[in-house]
PDB file of C-alpha atoms in Angstrom:
ATOM      1  CA  UNK E   1     -11.107  -5.729  -2.592  1.00  0.00           C
ATOM      2  CA  UNK E   2      -9.954  -7.563   0.558  1.00  0.00           C
ATOM      3  CA  UNK E   3     -12.707  -8.282   3.058  1.00  0.00           C
ATOM      4  CA  UNK E   4     -11.011  -6.346   5.846  1.00  0.00           C
ATOM      5  CA  UNK E   5     -10.739  -3.248   3.655  1.00  0.00           C
ATOM      6  CA  UNK E   6     -14.394  -3.534   2.619  1.00  0.00           C
ATOM      7  CA  UNK E   7     -15.468  -3.820   6.244  1.00  0.00           C
ATOM      8  CA  UNK E   8     -13.400  -0.804   7.219  1.00  0.00           C
ATOM      9  CA  UNK E   9     -14.736   1.296   4.341  1.00  0.00           C
ATOM     10  CA  UNK E  10     -18.289   0.334   5.264  1.00  0.00           C
ATOM     11  CA  UNK E  11     -17.701   1.808   8.710  1.00  0.00           C
ATOM     12  CA  UNK E  12     -15.540   4.872   8.064  1.00  0.00           C
ATOM     13  CA  UNK E  13     -15.445   5.247   4.283  1.00  0.00           C
ATOM     14  CA  UNK E  14     -17.674   8.325   4.356  1.00  0.00           C
ATOM     15  CA  UNK E  15     -15.615  10.147   6.965  1.00  0.00           C
ATOM     16  CA  UNK E  16     -14.036  13.363   5.734  1.00  0.00           C
ATOM     17  CA  UNK E  17     -10.380  13.206   4.716  1.00  0.00           C
ATOM     18  CA  UNK E  18      -8.433  15.869   6.593  1.00  0.00           C
ATOM     19  CA  UNK E  19      -4.964  15.248   5.188  1.00  0.00           C
ATOM     20  CA  UNK E  20      -3.190  13.088   2.609  1.00  0.00           C
ATOM     21  CA  UNK E  21       0.531  12.408   2.641  1.00  0.00           C
ATOM     22  CA  UNK E  22       2.740  10.388   0.347  1.00  0.00           C
ATOM     23  CA  UNK E  23       4.963   8.037   2.301  1.00  0.00           C
ATOM     24  CA  UNK E  24       7.786   5.862   1.076  1.00  0.00           C
ATOM     25  CA  UNK E  25      10.262   3.395   2.518  1.00  0.00           C
ATOM     26  CA  UNK E  26      13.188   1.634   0.828  1.00  0.00           C
ATOM     27  CA  UNK E  27      12.511  -1.933  -0.260  1.00  0.00           C
ATOM     28  CA  UNK E  28      14.087  -4.414   2.150  1.00  0.00           C
ATOM     29  CA  UNK E  29      17.706  -5.363   1.480  1.00  0.00           C
ATOM     30  CA  UNK E  30      16.819  -9.064   1.412  1.00  0.00           C
ATOM     31  CA  UNK E  31      14.476  -8.552  -1.544  1.00  0.00           C
ATOM     32  CA  UNK E  32      17.129  -6.599  -3.460  1.00  0.00           C
ATOM     33  CA  UNK E  33      19.685  -9.323  -2.698  1.00  0.00           C
ATOM     34  CA  UNK E  34      17.370 -12.004  -4.099  1.00  0.00           C
ATOM     35  CA  UNK E  35      16.676  -9.946  -7.229  1.00  0.00           C
ATOM     36  CA  UNK E  36      20.413  -9.441  -7.732  1.00  0.00           C
ATOM     37  CA  UNK E  37      21.006 -13.165  -7.336  1.00  0.00           C
ATOM     38  CA  UNK E  38      18.318 -14.009  -9.886  1.00  0.00           C
ATOM     39  CA  UNK E  39      19.627 -11.420 -12.350  1.00  0.00           C
ATOM     40  CA  UNK E  40      23.363 -12.071 -11.884  1.00  0.00           C
ATOM     41  CA  UNK E  41      23.698  -8.554 -10.384  1.00  0.00           C
ATOM     42  CA  UNK E  42      22.076  -6.928 -13.420  1.00  0.00           C
ATOM     43  CA  UNK E  43      19.282  -5.576 -11.230  1.00  0.00           C
ATOM     44  CA  UNK E  44      21.603  -3.274  -9.250  1.00  0.00           C
ATOM     45  CA  UNK E  45      23.426  -2.287 -12.434  1.00  0.00           C
ATOM     46  CA  UNK E  46      20.136  -1.199 -13.999  1.00  0.00           C
ATOM     47  CA  UNK E  47      19.200   0.596 -10.778  1.00  0.00           C
ATOM     48  CA  UNK E  48      22.414   2.636 -10.973  1.00  0.00           C
ATOM     49  CA  UNK E  49      21.916   3.234 -14.690  1.00  0.00           C
ATOM     50  CA  UNK E  50      18.447   4.642 -14.007  1.00  0.00           C
ATOM     51  CA  UNK E  51      19.835   6.873 -11.248  1.00  0.00           C
ATOM     52  CA  UNK E  52      17.943   5.293  -8.343  1.00  0.00           C
ATOM     53  CA  UNK E  53      19.716   5.478  -4.984  1.00  0.00           C
ATOM     54  CA  UNK E  54      17.050   3.174  -3.538  1.00  0.00           C
ATOM     55  CA  UNK E  55      14.025   1.250  -4.731  1.00  0.00           C
ATOM     56  CA  UNK E  56      10.986   2.506  -2.831  1.00  0.00           C
ATOM     57  CA  UNK E  57       7.663   1.200  -1.639  1.00  0.00           C
ATOM     58  CA  UNK E  58       5.131   4.047  -1.875  1.00  0.00           C
ATOM     59  CA  UNK E  59       1.879   4.385   0.063  1.00  0.00           C
ATOM     60  CA  UNK E  60      -0.569   7.012   1.264  1.00  0.00           C
ATOM     61  CA  UNK E  61      -1.034   8.178   4.834  1.00  0.00           C
ATOM     62  CA  UNK E  62      -4.608   9.416   5.070  1.00  0.00           C
ATOM     63  CA  UNK E  63      -5.884  11.330   8.085  1.00  0.00           C
ATOM     64  CA  UNK E  64      -9.639  10.992   8.432  1.00  0.00           C
ATOM     65  CA  UNK E  65     -12.164  12.498  10.758  1.00  0.00           C
ATOM     66  CA  UNK E  66     -13.406   9.957  13.299  1.00  0.00           C
ATOM     67  CA  UNK E  67     -16.947  10.806  14.254  1.00  0.00           C
ATOM     68  CA  UNK E  68     -17.876   7.273  15.312  1.00  0.00           C
ATOM     69  CA  UNK E  69     -16.133   7.306  18.669  1.00  0.00           C
ATOM     70  CA  UNK E  70     -12.717   6.137  19.854  1.00  0.00           C
ATOM     71  CA  UNK E  71     -13.537   2.433  20.147  1.00  0.00           C
ATOM     72  CA  UNK E  72     -14.782   1.775  16.596  1.00  0.00           C
ATOM     73  CA  UNK E  73     -11.511   1.878  14.671  1.00  0.00           C
ATOM     74  CA  UNK E  74      -9.624   0.292  17.529  1.00  0.00           C
ATOM     75  CA  UNK E  75     -11.976  -2.691  17.316  1.00  0.00           C
ATOM     76  CA  UNK E  76     -11.919  -2.883  13.515  1.00  0.00           C
ATOM     77  CA  UNK E  77      -8.152  -2.624  13.234  1.00  0.00           C
ATOM     78  CA  UNK E  78      -7.468  -4.924  16.143  1.00  0.00           C
ATOM     79  CA  UNK E  79      -4.836  -2.894  17.953  1.00  0.00           C
ATOM     80  CA  UNK E  80      -5.681  -1.550  21.387  1.00  0.00           C
ATOM     81  CA  UNK E  81      -2.325   0.233  21.641  1.00  0.00           C
ATOM     82  CA  UNK E  82      -3.612   3.023  19.429  1.00  0.00           C
ATOM     83  CA  UNK E  83      -5.728   5.697  21.053  1.00  0.00           C
ATOM     84  CA  UNK E  84      -8.127   6.877  18.372  1.00  0.00           C
ATOM     85  CA  UNK E  85      -9.271  10.446  18.882  1.00  0.00           C
ATOM     86  CA  UNK E  86     -11.185  12.951  16.734  1.00  0.00           C
ATOM     87  CA  UNK E  87      -8.987  12.027  13.784  1.00  0.00           C
ATOM     88  CA  UNK E  88      -6.819   9.072  12.920  1.00  0.00           C
ATOM     89  CA  UNK E  89      -4.219   8.141  10.321  1.00  0.00           C
ATOM     90  CA  UNK E  90      -4.664   5.136   8.034  1.00  0.00           C
ATOM     91  CA  UNK E  91      -2.158   3.680   5.600  1.00  0.00           C
ATOM     92  CA  UNK E  92      -3.418   2.845   2.101  1.00  0.00           C
ATOM     93  CA  UNK E  93      -1.068   0.723   0.006  1.00  0.00           C
ATOM     94  CA  UNK E  94      -0.802  -2.031  -2.560  1.00  0.00           C
ATOM     95  CA  UNK E  95       1.655  -4.862  -2.028  1.00  0.00           C
ATOM     96  CA  UNK E  96       0.201  -8.011  -3.565  1.00  0.00           C
ATOM     97  CA  UNK E  97      -3.281  -6.788  -2.606  1.00  0.00           C
ATOM     98  CA  UNK E  98      -4.735  -3.500  -1.468  1.00  0.00           C
ATOM     99  CA  UNK E  99      -4.415  -2.860   2.261  1.00  0.00           C
ATOM    100  CA  UNK E 100      -5.840  -0.218   4.593  1.00  0.00           C
ATOM    101  CA  UNK E 101      -4.611  -0.201   8.179  1.00  0.00           C
ATOM    102  CA  UNK E 102      -2.710   1.697  10.853  1.00  0.00           C
ATOM    103  CA  UNK E 103       0.911   2.635  10.142  1.00  0.00           C
ATOM    104  CA  UNK E 104       2.766   0.122  12.301  1.00  0.00           C
ATOM    105  CA  UNK E 105       6.441   0.830  11.671  1.00  0.00           C
ATOM    106  CA  UNK E 106       8.037   4.124  12.809  1.00  0.00           C
ATOM    107  CA  UNK E 107       9.709   4.428   9.392  1.00  0.00           C
ATOM    108  CA  UNK E 108       6.240   4.803   7.870  1.00  0.00           C
ATOM    109  CA  UNK E 109       6.075   8.310   9.299  1.00  0.00           C
ATOM    110  CA  UNK E 110       9.571   9.542   8.422  1.00  0.00           C
ATOM    111  CA  UNK E 111       9.853  10.050   4.654  1.00  0.00           C
ATOM    112  CA  UNK E 112       6.511  11.761   3.985  1.00  0.00           C
ATOM    113  CA  UNK E 113       5.306  14.479   1.632  1.00  0.00           C
ATOM    114  CA  UNK E 114       2.117  16.505   1.907  1.00  0.00           C
ATOM    115  CA  UNK E 115      -0.465  16.202  -0.865  1.00  0.00           C
ATOM    116  CA  UNK E 116      -2.584  19.383  -0.600  1.00  0.00           C
ATOM    117  CA  UNK E 117      -6.325  18.833  -0.714  1.00  0.00           C
ATOM    118  CA  UNK E 118      -8.604  20.882  -2.946  1.00  0.00           C
ATOM    119  CA  UNK E 119     -10.182  23.668  -0.841  1.00  0.00           C
ATOM    120  CA  UNK E 120     -13.932  23.515  -0.221  1.00  0.00           C
ATOM    121  CA  UNK E 121     -14.214  20.056  -1.767  1.00  0.00           C
ATOM    122  CA  UNK E 122     -15.341  17.154   0.380  1.00  0.00           C
ATOM    123  CA  UNK E 123     -13.189  14.067  -0.084  1.00  0.00           C
ATOM    124  CA  UNK E 124     -13.786  10.762   1.675  1.00  0.00           C
ATOM    125  CA  UNK E 125     -12.052   7.399   1.584  1.00  0.00           C
ATOM    126  CA  UNK E 126     -14.926   5.894  -0.372  1.00  0.00           C
ATOM    127  CA  UNK E 127     -14.802   8.676  -2.935  1.00  0.00           C
ATOM    128  CA  UNK E 128     -11.000   8.591  -3.171  1.00  0.00           C
ATOM    129  CA  UNK E 129     -10.906   4.847  -3.798  1.00  0.00           C
ATOM    130  CA  UNK E 130     -14.011   4.541  -5.984  1.00  0.00           C
ATOM    131  CA  UNK E 131     -12.870   7.355  -8.277  1.00  0.00           C
ATOM    132  CA  UNK E 132      -9.502   5.681  -8.802  1.00  0.00           C
ATOM    133  CA  UNK E 133     -10.824   2.130  -9.136  1.00  0.00           C
ATOM    134  CA  UNK E 134     -13.435   3.162 -11.716  1.00  0.00           C
ATOM    135  CA  UNK E 135     -10.812   4.769 -13.970  1.00  0.00           C
ATOM    136  CA  UNK E 136      -7.661   2.713 -13.384  1.00  0.00           C
ATOM    137  CA  UNK E 137      -8.176  -0.699 -15.014  1.00  0.00           C
ATOM    138  CA  UNK E 138      -5.155  -2.033 -13.127  1.00  0.00           C
ATOM    139  CA  UNK E 139      -6.277  -0.749  -9.728  1.00  0.00           C
ATOM    140  CA  UNK E 140      -6.562  -4.227  -8.223  1.00  0.00           C
ATOM    141  CA  UNK E 141      -3.722  -5.856 -10.168  1.00  0.00           C
ATOM    142  CA  UNK E 142      -0.093  -6.097  -9.109  1.00  0.00           C
ATOM    143  CA  UNK E 143       2.531  -6.787 -11.741  1.00  0.00           C
ATOM    144  CA  UNK E 144       5.811  -4.920 -11.293  1.00  0.00           C
ATOM    145  CA  UNK E 145       7.019  -6.198 -14.673  1.00  0.00           C
ATOM    146  CA  UNK E 146       4.240  -4.137 -16.287  1.00  0.00           C
ATOM    147  CA  UNK E 147       4.645  -1.151 -13.942  1.00  0.00           C
ATOM    148  CA  UNK E 148       1.429  -2.048 -12.100  1.00  0.00           C
ATOM    149  CA  UNK E 149       2.826  -1.625  -8.603  1.00  0.00           C
ATOM    150  CA  UNK E 150       2.648   0.385  -5.401  1.00  0.00           C
ATOM    151  CA  UNK E 151       4.124   3.519  -6.968  1.00  0.00           C
ATOM    152  CA  UNK E 152       1.754   3.677  -9.934  1.00  0.00           C
ATOM    153  CA  UNK E 153      -1.122   2.782  -7.591  1.00  0.00           C
ATOM    154  CA  UNK E 154      -0.389   5.858  -5.468  1.00  0.00           C
ATOM    155  CA  UNK E 155       0.265   8.181  -8.404  1.00  0.00           C
ATOM    156  CA  UNK E 156      -2.968   7.151 -10.133  1.00  0.00           C
ATOM    157  CA  UNK E 157      -5.044   7.759  -7.002  1.00  0.00           C
ATOM    158  CA  UNK E 158      -3.627  11.274  -6.688  1.00  0.00           C
ATOM    159  CA  UNK E 159      -3.974  12.075 -10.381  1.00  0.00           C
ATOM    160  CA  UNK E 160      -7.454  10.627 -10.924  1.00  0.00           C
ATOM    161  CA  UNK E 161      -8.800  12.468  -7.881  1.00  0.00           C
ATOM    162  CA  UNK E 162      -7.554  15.769  -9.300  1.00  0.00           C
ATOM    163  CA  UNK E 163      -4.958  16.412  -6.607  1.00  0.00           C
ATOM    164  CA  UNK E 164      -1.889  16.589  -8.837  1.00  0.00           C
ATOM    165  CA  UNK E 165      -2.334  20.311  -9.729  1.00  0.00           C
ATOM    166  CA  UNK E 166      -2.329  21.107  -6.002  1.00  0.00           C
ATOM    167  CA  UNK E 167       1.282  19.935  -5.623  1.00  0.00           C
ATOM    168  CA  UNK E 168       3.804  22.761  -5.974  1.00  0.00           C
ATOM    169  CA  UNK E 169       6.712  21.182  -4.113  1.00  0.00           C
ATOM    170  CA  UNK E 170       9.202  19.636  -6.549  1.00  0.00           C
ATOM    171  CA  UNK E 171      10.489  17.144  -3.979  1.00  0.00           C
ATOM    172  CA  UNK E 172       6.956  15.784  -3.615  1.00  0.00           C
ATOM    173  CA  UNK E 173       6.548  15.494  -7.381  1.00  0.00           C
ATOM    174  CA  UNK E 174       9.883  13.683  -7.618  1.00  0.00           C
ATOM    175  CA  UNK E 175       8.933  11.242  -4.859  1.00  0.00           C
ATOM    176  CA  UNK E 176       5.558  10.630  -6.486  1.00  0.00           C
ATOM    177  CA  UNK E 177       7.025   9.765  -9.891  1.00  0.00           C
ATOM    178  CA  UNK E 178       7.088   5.966 -10.321  1.00  0.00           C
ATOM    179  CA  UNK E 179      10.383   4.191 -10.811  1.00  0.00           C
ATOM    180  CA  UNK E 180      10.720   2.016 -13.897  1.00  0.00           C
ATOM    181  CA  UNK E 181       9.802  -1.366 -12.478  1.00  0.00           C
ATOM    182  CA  UNK E 182       9.435  -2.855 -15.932  1.00  0.00           C
ATOM    183  CA  UNK E 183      13.065  -2.101 -16.829  1.00  0.00           C
ATOM    184  CA  UNK E 184      14.292  -3.374 -13.470  1.00  0.00           C
ATOM    185  CA  UNK E 185      12.370  -6.657 -13.583  1.00  0.00           C
ATOM    186  CA  UNK E 186      13.451  -7.201 -17.199  1.00  0.00           C
ATOM    187  CA  UNK E 187      17.010  -7.711 -15.916  1.00  0.00           C
ATOM    188  CA  UNK E 188      15.872 -11.081 -14.554  1.00  0.00           C
ATOM    189  CA  UNK E 189      15.395 -12.343 -18.103  1.00  0.00           C
ATOM    190  CA  UNK E 190      13.558 -15.659 -18.222  1.00  0.00           C
ATOM    191  CA  UNK E 191      13.244 -15.572 -14.435  1.00  0.00           C
ATOM    192  CA  UNK E 192      11.197 -12.364 -14.425  1.00  0.00           C
ATOM    193  CA  UNK E 193       7.979 -14.371 -14.218  1.00  0.00           C
ATOM    194  CA  UNK E 194       9.033 -15.454 -10.717  1.00  0.00           C
ATOM    195  CA  UNK E 195       8.221 -11.967  -9.405  1.00  0.00           C
ATOM    196  CA  UNK E 196       4.615 -12.091 -10.561  1.00  0.00           C
ATOM    197  CA  UNK E 197       4.282 -15.716  -9.484  1.00  0.00           C
ATOM    198  CA  UNK E 198       5.418 -14.743  -5.981  1.00  0.00           C
ATOM    199  CA  UNK E 199       3.007 -11.811  -5.666  1.00  0.00           C
ATOM    200  CA  UNK E 200       0.168 -13.900  -7.125  1.00  0.00           C
ATOM    201  CA  UNK E 201       0.852 -16.600  -4.553  1.00  0.00           C
ATOM    202  CA  UNK E 202       0.881 -14.015  -1.767  1.00  0.00           C
ATOM    203  CA  UNK E 203      -2.445 -12.670  -2.987  1.00  0.00           C
ATOM    204  CA  UNK E 204      -4.021 -16.133  -3.072  1.00  0.00           C
ATOM    205  CA  UNK E 205      -2.779 -16.980   0.408  1.00  0.00           C
ATOM    206  CA  UNK E 206      -4.031 -13.636   1.697  1.00  0.00           C
ATOM    207  CA  UNK E 207      -7.492 -14.313   0.251  1.00  0.00           C
ATOM    208  CA  UNK E 208      -7.502 -17.847   1.599  1.00  0.00           C
ATOM    209  CA  UNK E 209      -6.484 -16.924   5.126  1.00  0.00           C
ATOM    210  CA  UNK E 210      -8.066 -13.497   5.649  1.00  0.00           C
ATOM    211  CA  UNK E 211     -11.092 -13.311   3.356  1.00  0.00           C
ATOM    212  CA  UNK E 212     -12.293 -16.811   4.162  1.00  0.00           C
ATOM    213  CA  UNK E 213     -11.192 -16.461   7.771  1.00  0.00           C
ATOM    214  CA  UNK E 214      -9.514 -19.852   7.923  1.00  0.00           C
ATOM    215  CA  UNK E 215      -8.575 -20.877  11.432  1.00  0.00           C
ATOM    216  CA  UNK E 216      -5.550 -23.084  11.846  1.00  0.00           C
ATOM    217  CA  UNK E 217      -6.330 -26.330  13.624  1.00  0.00           C
ATOM    218  CA  UNK E 218      -4.774 -26.433  17.065  1.00  0.00           C
ATOM    219  CA  UNK E 219      -3.608 -29.626  18.694  1.00  0.00           C
ATOM    220  CA  UNK E 220      -5.333 -30.664  21.913  1.00  0.00           C
ATOM    221  CA  UNK E 221      -3.276 -30.180  25.073  1.00  0.00           C
ATOM    222  CA  UNK E 222      -1.043 -33.099  25.938  1.00  0.00           C
ATOM    223  CA  UNK E 223      -1.923 -34.958  29.093  1.00  0.00           C
ATOM    224  CA  UNK E 224       1.260 -35.864  30.955  1.00  0.00           C
ATOM    225  CA  UNK E 225      -0.536 -37.560  33.817  1.00  0.00           C
TER     226      UNK E 225
END
């Protein structure tokens, strides 16, 4: 678990969850272009064959109660532009590592679907994450070629925490269903290992820079006198 996420959970992990929403945004065009280049356009052909208009990045928007005061989350998340009130929205996702932070892009709040909570059952961030991580052996792993990705990460959290039966809206169920990343990445053939190598590298750099809090060396000011 990334250090920043652990620190945040230590502070607000026991706050009551007020709302959970599934969010999704299309994967950036540049990434699709690279995958098409590596697969000789087989990636897009497989996408059409599978009936996917877009390839999506899924995440959860979680509204929590904020009983610790307006300055606590603002300090932890490092963004004074946000005015934290009695409740606040956090974005839980898995890219190359698990992340928990403020939604920062307006698109994050556009394509969203409500995940109804179970009435009269207390649910917190710590409980939501610990339940899923204790059951899902791939909770911390990212490997799109084995369908261990953002979409399965989100679906497993919802299912393991017993929220799936609460969903009656078919559009939500459709959006929650993972796309077949394994079939898509397989179109890269012998180059498919590049996807995992890239995400593994991103994870290592993230750990190196954020968890160990490396500070880049700055050059002393130049004296022009």
